[in-house]
Amino acid sequence: MDTPQATLSALWKNAVCLVLTLRKLGIKRTVRQDVLAVETDRALVKVTKAILACPEYKEITKLDAQIRKRLSSYTLPSSLRPGIYLVPNALLEEVDELITNFKEKRESLIDYFVQVYPQRREEAQLKLADLYNPADYPDVDTVKAGFLFECQYLTFDLPGTLSTLSERLLTRETENVSQKVRQMLDDAKTTLREAMAELVDHLMERLTPNANGKAKTFKAGTVTNLMDFLNRFDARNLSQDLDLQKLVNQAKGLLSGMEPSRIRKDESVATVVREGMRAIKSQLDELLVEKPSRVYVLEDE
C-alpha cells in the first residue's frame, strides 16, 4: 500500500491545480415589498427584477460558460470547490494559452459593455417604469470594478517548514491531504470513464439508422470530439486507469484513418465503426458499475 507521502508525490509530479475566479456585475435586484398585494404574506415571497436588458452583458456570461466547458476537455475535477481544476503537466501550455486568449476576449467584452452601459441604463428606465430605482445603478467605474478575473497555478505539497515545527502535525496533515488526493484520483477516473461513455454513446446513436432504416444526420464533430478525447487521454490519465486505457487503445485502432466524411458516405464503414463502438460500450458499462463512492464532499458544482 502506498504511503501518504507517496500518494501526494504521485499526483503533484504530474499535475498542478488551476484556480480560476470569474466574477461579474450582478444585475438582479429585490423588488420593493410595497408592490405586492396587500393580502400577500410577504415573508413567503421574494420578487426580483433584472435592472438591465443587455446583450453585451449576455456575451460576457456566455463567454464565461464557454471557458468552463473548454477547460473540462483538458482538465480534471479537483474535488475541492468549483473553479479549481486539476491540470496535467503535459497539457499545461495548452491550458495556459486557452486562459490567456479567454482573458483578452473577456476584457474586450467588458470594455464594450461599460461603453454601452449608460445607454442601457436609460433604456431600463423606460422598460421598468415604476420599478426603476436610480440607486440600483452604480457609476461606470464601479461597474467595471464589478468584473474580476483571477488565475493562479499551485500544488498542495505540504510546506517544508511544517516538519520543523511539529512532526505530529506533519504526519496528520500529510494523511489528510493524501486522502483528498486519493479522492481526486478516483474522481478523475470516474470523469474520464463517463466522458468516454458519453462520446461513444453519441457516436453509436448517430450511426444507428432510424426505425425506417434511414441514416441519421452525422456531423464531423461527432468523431472529432471523440478523437480529441482519445488523443488527450494519456496526459489526463493521472489515476493510471489501465482498464480505460485498454478501451482507449481499442477506439483509436478502430477510428485510425477513418475520416468523418468516409464514415458518413460509406454504409459498410459506418457499420464497422458502430459495431466496434458497441463492443467498447459494453465494456465501458461494466467499468461504470465500478464507480467509486465519494468519501467526502467539500462543495459540488
CSV table of C-alpha atoms in Angstrom, one decimal:
chain,number,residue,atom,x,y,z
A,1,MET,CA,0.0,0.0,0.0
A,2,ASP,CA,1.3,3.4,-0.9
A,3,THR,CA,2.3,5.7,1.9
A,4,PRO,CA,0.5,9.1,2.2
A,5,GLN,CA,3.7,10.9,1.0
A,6,ALA,CA,3.9,8.6,-2.0
A,7,THR,CA,0.3,9.3,-2.8
A,8,LEU,CA,0.9,13.1,-2.7
A,9,SER,CA,4.1,12.8,-4.8
A,10,ALA,CA,2.4,10.6,-7.4
A,11,LEU,CA,-0.1,13.4,-8.2
A,12,TRP,CA,1.9,16.6,-7.9
A,13,LYS,CA,4.8,15.4,-10.1
A,14,ASN,CA,2.2,15.0,-12.9
A,15,ALA,CA,-0.3,17.8,-12.4
A,16,VAL,CA,-0.9,21.3,-10.9
A,17,CYS,CA,-4.1,23.0,-9.8
A,18,LEU,CA,-5.6,25.9,-11.7
A,19,VAL,CA,-7.6,28.2,-9.5
A,20,LEU,CA,-9.9,30.3,-11.8
A,21,THR,CA,-12.1,33.0,-10.3
A,22,LEU,CA,-14.6,34.8,-12.6
A,23,ARG,CA,-16.9,37.4,-11.2
A,24,LYS,CA,-19.3,39.8,-12.9
A,25,LEU,CA,-21.6,42.7,-12.0
A,26,GLY,CA,-24.8,41.5,-10.6
A,27,ILE,CA,-27.9,42.7,-12.5
A,28,LYS,CA,-30.7,41.3,-10.2
A,29,ARG,CA,-32.3,43.3,-7.5
A,30,THR,CA,-35.0,42.7,-5.0
A,31,VAL,CA,-38.3,44.4,-5.8
A,32,ARG,CA,-39.8,46.7,-3.0
A,33,GLN,CA,-42.3,44.9,-0.8
A,34,ASP,CA,-44.9,47.6,-1.4
A,35,VAL,CA,-45.5,46.4,-4.9
A,36,LEU,CA,-47.1,43.2,-3.6
A,37,ALA,CA,-50.8,42.7,-3.0
A,38,VAL,CA,-51.9,43.8,0.5
A,39,GLU,CA,-53.1,40.2,1.3
A,40,THR,CA,-49.8,38.6,0.3
A,41,ASP,CA,-47.8,37.1,3.2
A,42,ARG,CA,-44.6,38.9,2.3
A,43,ALA,CA,-42.4,36.5,4.4
A,44,LEU,CA,-43.1,33.8,1.8
A,45,VAL,CA,-42.5,35.8,-1.4
A,46,LYS,CA,-39.3,37.3,-2.7
A,47,VAL,CA,-39.6,39.2,-6.1
A,48,THR,CA,-36.6,40.2,-8.1
A,49,LYS,CA,-36.1,42.2,-11.2
A,50,ALA,CA,-33.4,42.5,-13.9
A,51,ILE,CA,-32.0,46.0,-13.9
A,52,LEU,CA,-30.6,45.7,-17.4
A,53,ALA,CA,-31.8,44.1,-20.7
A,54,CYS,CA,-28.3,44.0,-22.2
A,55,PRO,CA,-27.0,41.7,-25.0
A,56,GLU,CA,-23.5,42.9,-24.3
A,57,TYR,CA,-23.7,41.6,-20.7
A,58,LYS,CA,-25.1,38.3,-22.0
A,59,GLU,CA,-22.0,37.9,-24.2
A,60,ILE,CA,-19.8,38.1,-21.1
A,61,THR,CA,-21.9,35.5,-19.4
A,62,LYS,CA,-21.8,33.3,-22.5
A,63,LEU,CA,-18.0,33.5,-22.7
A,64,ASP,CA,-17.6,32.5,-19.0
A,65,ALA,CA,-19.7,29.4,-19.7
A,66,GLN,CA,-17.6,28.6,-22.8
A,67,ILE,CA,-14.3,28.7,-21.0
A,68,ARG,CA,-15.5,26.4,-18.3
A,69,LYS,CA,-16.7,24.0,-20.9
A,70,ARG,CA,-13.5,24.2,-22.9
A,71,LEU,CA,-11.4,23.6,-19.7
A,72,SER,CA,-13.3,20.4,-19.0
A,73,SER,CA,-11.8,18.9,-22.1
A,74,TYR,CA,-8.2,19.5,-20.9
A,75,THR,CA,-8.5,19.3,-17.1
A,76,LEU,CA,-9.9,17.0,-14.4
A,77,PRO,CA,-12.1,17.7,-11.3
A,78,SER,CA,-10.2,18.7,-8.2
A,79,SER,CA,-12.9,17.7,-5.7
A,80,LEU,CA,-12.1,20.9,-3.8
A,81,ARG,CA,-14.5,23.5,-5.0
A,82,PRO,CA,-15.9,25.0,-8.2
A,83,GLY,CA,-13.3,26.9,-10.1
A,84,ILE,CA,-10.3,24.7,-9.1
A,85,TYR,CA,-9.2,22.4,-11.9
A,86,LEU,CA,-6.6,19.7,-12.0
A,87,VAL,CA,-4.3,20.3,-14.9
A,88,PRO,CA,-2.0,17.6,-16.3
A,89,ASN,CA,1.5,18.9,-16.8
A,90,ALA,CA,1.5,17.7,-20.4
A,91,LEU,CA,-1.5,20.0,-21.1
A,92,LEU,CA,-0.4,23.0,-19.1
A,93,GLU,CA,0.9,25.1,-22.0
A,94,GLU,CA,-2.4,24.5,-24.0
A,95,VAL,CA,-4.5,25.3,-21.0
A,96,ASP,CA,-2.5,28.5,-20.3
A,97,GLU,CA,-2.8,29.6,-23.9
A,98,LEU,CA,-6.6,29.0,-23.6
A,99,ILE,CA,-6.8,31.0,-20.5
A,100,THR,CA,-4.7,33.9,-21.9
A,101,ASN,CA,-6.9,34.1,-25.0
A,102,PHE,CA,-10.0,34.0,-23.0
A,103,LYS,CA,-8.8,36.8,-20.7
A,104,GLU,CA,-8.1,39.1,-23.6
A,105,LYS,CA,-11.5,38.4,-25.2
A,106,ARG,CA,-13.3,38.9,-21.8
A,107,GLU,CA,-11.6,42.2,-21.2
A,108,SER,CA,-12.7,43.4,-24.6
A,109,LEU,CA,-16.3,42.4,-24.0
A,110,ILE,CA,-16.2,44.1,-20.6
A,111,ASP,CA,-14.9,47.3,-22.1
A,112,TYR,CA,-17.7,47.3,-24.7
A,113,PHE,CA,-20.3,46.6,-22.0
A,114,VAL,CA,-19.0,49.5,-19.9
A,115,GLN,CA,-19.2,51.7,-23.0
A,116,VAL,CA,-22.9,51.0,-23.7
A,117,TYR,CA,-23.9,50.8,-20.0
A,118,PRO,CA,-25.2,54.4,-19.8
A,119,GLN,CA,-27.4,53.8,-22.8
A,120,ARG,CA,-28.7,50.5,-21.4
A,121,ARG,CA,-29.5,52.2,-18.1
A,122,GLU,CA,-31.6,54.8,-19.9
A,123,GLU,CA,-33.4,52.0,-21.8
A,124,ALA,CA,-34.0,50.2,-18.5
A,125,GLN,CA,-35.7,53.3,-17.0
A,126,LEU,CA,-38.3,53.2,-19.8
A,127,LYS,CA,-38.9,49.4,-19.5
A,128,LEU,CA,-39.0,49.2,-15.7
A,129,ALA,CA,-41.2,52.3,-15.3
A,130,ASP,CA,-42.3,52.5,-11.6
A,131,LEU,CA,-39.8,49.7,-10.7
A,132,TYR,CA,-36.9,51.8,-11.9
A,133,ASN,CA,-34.6,52.9,-9.0
A,134,PRO,CA,-31.6,55.1,-9.7
A,135,ALA,CA,-29.8,53.6,-6.7
A,136,ASP,CA,-29.7,50.2,-8.4
A,137,TYR,CA,-27.2,51.6,-11.0
A,138,PRO,CA,-23.6,52.3,-9.9
A,139,ASP,CA,-21.3,54.6,-11.7
A,140,VAL,CA,-19.2,53.4,-14.7
A,141,ASP,CA,-16.0,52.9,-12.7
A,142,THR,CA,-17.9,50.8,-10.1
A,143,VAL,CA,-19.5,48.8,-12.9
A,144,LYS,CA,-16.1,47.9,-14.4
A,145,ALA,CA,-14.7,47.1,-11.0
A,146,GLY,CA,-17.6,44.6,-10.6
A,147,PHE,CA,-15.9,42.2,-13.0
A,148,LEU,CA,-13.0,40.1,-11.9
A,149,PHE,CA,-10.6,37.6,-13.5
A,150,GLU,CA,-8.0,35.8,-11.4
A,151,CYS,CA,-5.9,32.8,-12.4
A,152,GLN,CA,-3.3,31.0,-10.3
A,153,TYR,CA,-1.4,27.7,-10.6
A,154,LEU,CA,-0.5,25.9,-7.5
A,155,THR,CA,0.1,22.5,-5.9
A,156,PHE,CA,-0.8,21.3,-2.4
A,157,ASP,CA,2.5,19.9,-1.3
A,158,LEU,CA,2.9,20.5,2.5
A,159,PRO,CA,5.3,23.3,3.5
A,160,GLY,CA,8.7,22.0,4.4
A,161,THR,CA,8.6,24.2,7.5
A,162,LEU,CA,5.8,22.2,9.0
A,163,SER,CA,8.2,19.3,9.6
A,164,THR,CA,10.5,21.6,11.6
A,165,LEU,CA,7.6,22.8,13.8
A,166,SER,CA,5.8,19.6,14.6
A,167,GLU,CA,6.3,16.0,13.3
A,168,ARG,CA,2.9,15.1,14.6
A,169,LEU,CA,1.2,17.9,12.6
A,170,LEU,CA,3.2,17.0,9.5
A,171,THR,CA,2.1,13.3,9.8
A,172,ARG,CA,-1.6,14.3,10.4
A,173,GLU,CA,-1.8,16.8,7.6
A,174,THR,CA,0.1,14.5,5.1
A,175,GLU,CA,-2.5,11.8,5.8
A,176,ASN,CA,-5.4,14.4,5.4
A,177,VAL,CA,-4.1,15.8,2.2
A,178,SER,CA,-3.3,12.3,0.8
A,179,GLN,CA,-6.9,11.3,1.4
A,180,LYS,CA,-8.1,14.2,-0.6
A,181,VAL,CA,-5.6,13.4,-3.4
A,182,ARG,CA,-6.9,9.8,-3.5
A,183,GLN,CA,-10.4,11.2,-3.9
A,184,MET,CA,-9.2,13.5,-6.7
A,185,LEU,CA,-7.7,10.5,-8.5
A,186,ASP,CA,-10.9,8.5,-8.0
A,187,ASP,CA,-13.0,11.4,-9.3
A,188,ALA,CA,-10.6,11.8,-12.3
A,189,LYS,CA,-11.0,8.1,-13.1
A,190,THR,CA,-14.8,8.4,-13.0
A,191,THR,CA,-14.8,11.6,-15.0
A,192,LEU,CA,-12.8,10.1,-17.8
A,193,ARG,CA,-14.9,6.9,-17.9
A,194,GLU,CA,-18.1,8.9,-18.0
A,195,ALA,CA,-16.8,11.3,-20.7
A,196,MET,CA,-15.7,8.5,-23.0
A,197,ALA,CA,-19.0,6.6,-22.4
A,198,GLU,CA,-21.0,9.8,-23.4
A,199,LEU,CA,-18.9,10.3,-26.6
A,200,VAL,CA,-19.2,6.6,-27.6
A,201,ASP,CA,-22.9,6.6,-26.9
A,202,HIS,CA,-23.4,9.7,-29.1
A,203,LEU,CA,-21.4,8.3,-32.0
A,204,MET,CA,-23.3,5.0,-31.8
A,205,GLU,CA,-26.6,6.8,-31.7
A,206,ARG,CA,-25.8,8.9,-34.8
A,207,LEU,CA,-24.6,5.8,-36.7
A,208,THR,CA,-27.8,3.8,-35.9
A,209,PRO,CA,-30.4,4.2,-38.6
A,210,ASN,CA,-33.9,5.4,-37.8
A,211,ALA,CA,-36.7,2.9,-37.4
A,212,ASN,CA,-37.4,3.3,-41.1
A,213,GLY,CA,-33.8,2.4,-41.9
A,214,LYS,CA,-32.8,5.9,-43.0
A,215,ALA,CA,-29.4,7.1,-41.9
A,216,LYS,CA,-29.4,10.0,-39.4
A,217,THR,CA,-27.6,13.3,-39.8
A,218,PHE,CA,-24.0,12.8,-39.0
A,219,LYS,CA,-21.6,15.7,-38.2
A,220,ALA,CA,-17.9,15.6,-38.3
A,221,GLY,CA,-17.7,16.8,-34.7
A,222,THR,CA,-19.2,13.5,-33.5
A,223,VAL,CA,-16.0,11.8,-34.5
A,224,THR,CA,-13.5,14.6,-33.9
A,225,ASN,CA,-14.7,15.2,-30.4
A,226,LEU,CA,-14.1,11.6,-29.5
A,227,MET,CA,-10.7,11.7,-31.2
A,228,ASP,CA,-9.8,14.8,-29.2
A,229,PHE,CA,-10.7,12.9,-26.0
A,230,LEU,CA,-8.6,9.8,-27.1
A,231,ASN,CA,-5.6,11.9,-28.1
A,232,ARG,CA,-5.6,13.8,-24.7
A,233,PHE,CA,-6.3,10.7,-22.7
A,234,ASP,CA,-2.7,9.8,-21.9
A,235,ALA,CA,-2.0,13.2,-20.4
A,236,ARG,CA,-5.2,13.2,-18.4
A,237,ASN,CA,-5.0,9.7,-17.1
A,238,LEU,CA,-3.5,10.7,-13.8
A,239,SER,CA,-5.1,7.8,-12.0
A,240,GLN,CA,-3.4,5.3,-14.3
A,241,ASP,CA,-6.6,3.7,-15.3
A,242,LEU,CA,-5.3,0.7,-17.2
A,243,ASP,CA,-8.8,-0.7,-17.9
A,244,LEU,CA,-9.9,2.5,-19.6
A,245,GLN,CA,-6.5,2.8,-21.3
A,246,LYS,CA,-7.2,-0.5,-23.0
A,247,LEU,CA,-10.6,0.7,-24.3
A,248,VAL,CA,-9.0,4.0,-25.5
A,249,ASN,CA,-6.5,2.0,-27.5
A,250,GLN,CA,-9.3,-0.1,-29.0
A,251,ALA,CA,-11.1,3.0,-30.0
A,252,LYS,CA,-8.0,4.6,-31.5
A,253,GLY,CA,-7.4,1.5,-33.5
A,254,LEU,CA,-11.0,1.4,-34.7
A,255,LEU,CA,-11.0,5.0,-35.8
A,256,SER,CA,-7.5,5.1,-37.2
A,257,GLY,CA,-7.7,6.6,-40.7
A,258,MET,CA,-11.4,6.9,-40.5
A,259,GLU,CA,-12.3,10.4,-41.8
A,260,PRO,CA,-15.8,11.6,-40.8
A,261,SER,CA,-16.7,12.0,-44.4
A,262,ARG,CA,-15.9,8.4,-45.1
A,263,ILE,CA,-18.0,7.2,-42.2
A,264,ARG,CA,-20.8,9.4,-43.4
A,265,LYS,CA,-20.8,8.2,-47.0
A,266,ASP,CA,-19.8,4.5,-46.7
A,267,GLU,CA,-22.5,2.5,-45.0
A,268,SER,CA,-20.2,-0.6,-44.6
A,269,VAL,CA,-17.6,1.6,-42.8
A,270,ALA,CA,-20.3,3.1,-40.6
A,271,THR,CA,-21.4,-0.4,-39.7
A,272,VAL,CA,-17.9,-1.5,-38.8
A,273,VAL,CA,-17.5,1.6,-36.6
A,274,ARG,CA,-20.9,1.2,-35.0
A,275,GLU,CA,-20.4,-2.4,-34.1
A,276,GLY,CA,-16.9,-1.8,-32.8
A,277,MET,CA,-18.2,1.0,-30.6
A,278,ARG,CA,-20.9,-1.3,-29.4
A,279,ALA,CA,-18.3,-3.7,-28.1
A,280,ILE,CA,-16.4,-0.8,-26.4
A,281,LYS,CA,-19.6,0.5,-24.9
A,282,SER,CA,-20.4,-2.9,-23.4
A,283,GLN,CA,-17.0,-2.9,-21.6
A,284,LEU,CA,-17.4,0.8,-20.6
A,285,ASP,CA,-20.7,0.0,-19.0
A,286,GLU,CA,-19.0,-2.6,-16.8
A,287,LEU,CA,-16.4,-0.1,-15.8
A,288,LEU,CA,-19.0,2.5,-14.8
A,289,VAL,CA,-20.6,0.0,-12.5
A,290,GLU,CA,-17.3,0.1,-10.5
A,291,LYS,CA,-17.8,3.9,-10.0
A,292,PRO,CA,-16.2,4.7,-6.6
A,293,SER,CA,-18.3,6.2,-3.8
A,294,ARG,CA,-17.4,9.7,-2.7
A,295,VAL,CA,-15.6,9.8,0.6
A,296,TYR,CA,-16.2,13.5,1.2
A,297,VAL,CA,-17.9,16.4,-0.3
A,298,LEU,CA,-16.5,19.9,0.1
A,299,GLU,CA,-18.6,21.7,-2.4
A,300,ASP,CA,-20.4,20.4,-5.5
A,301,GLU,CA,-20.7,22.4,-8.8
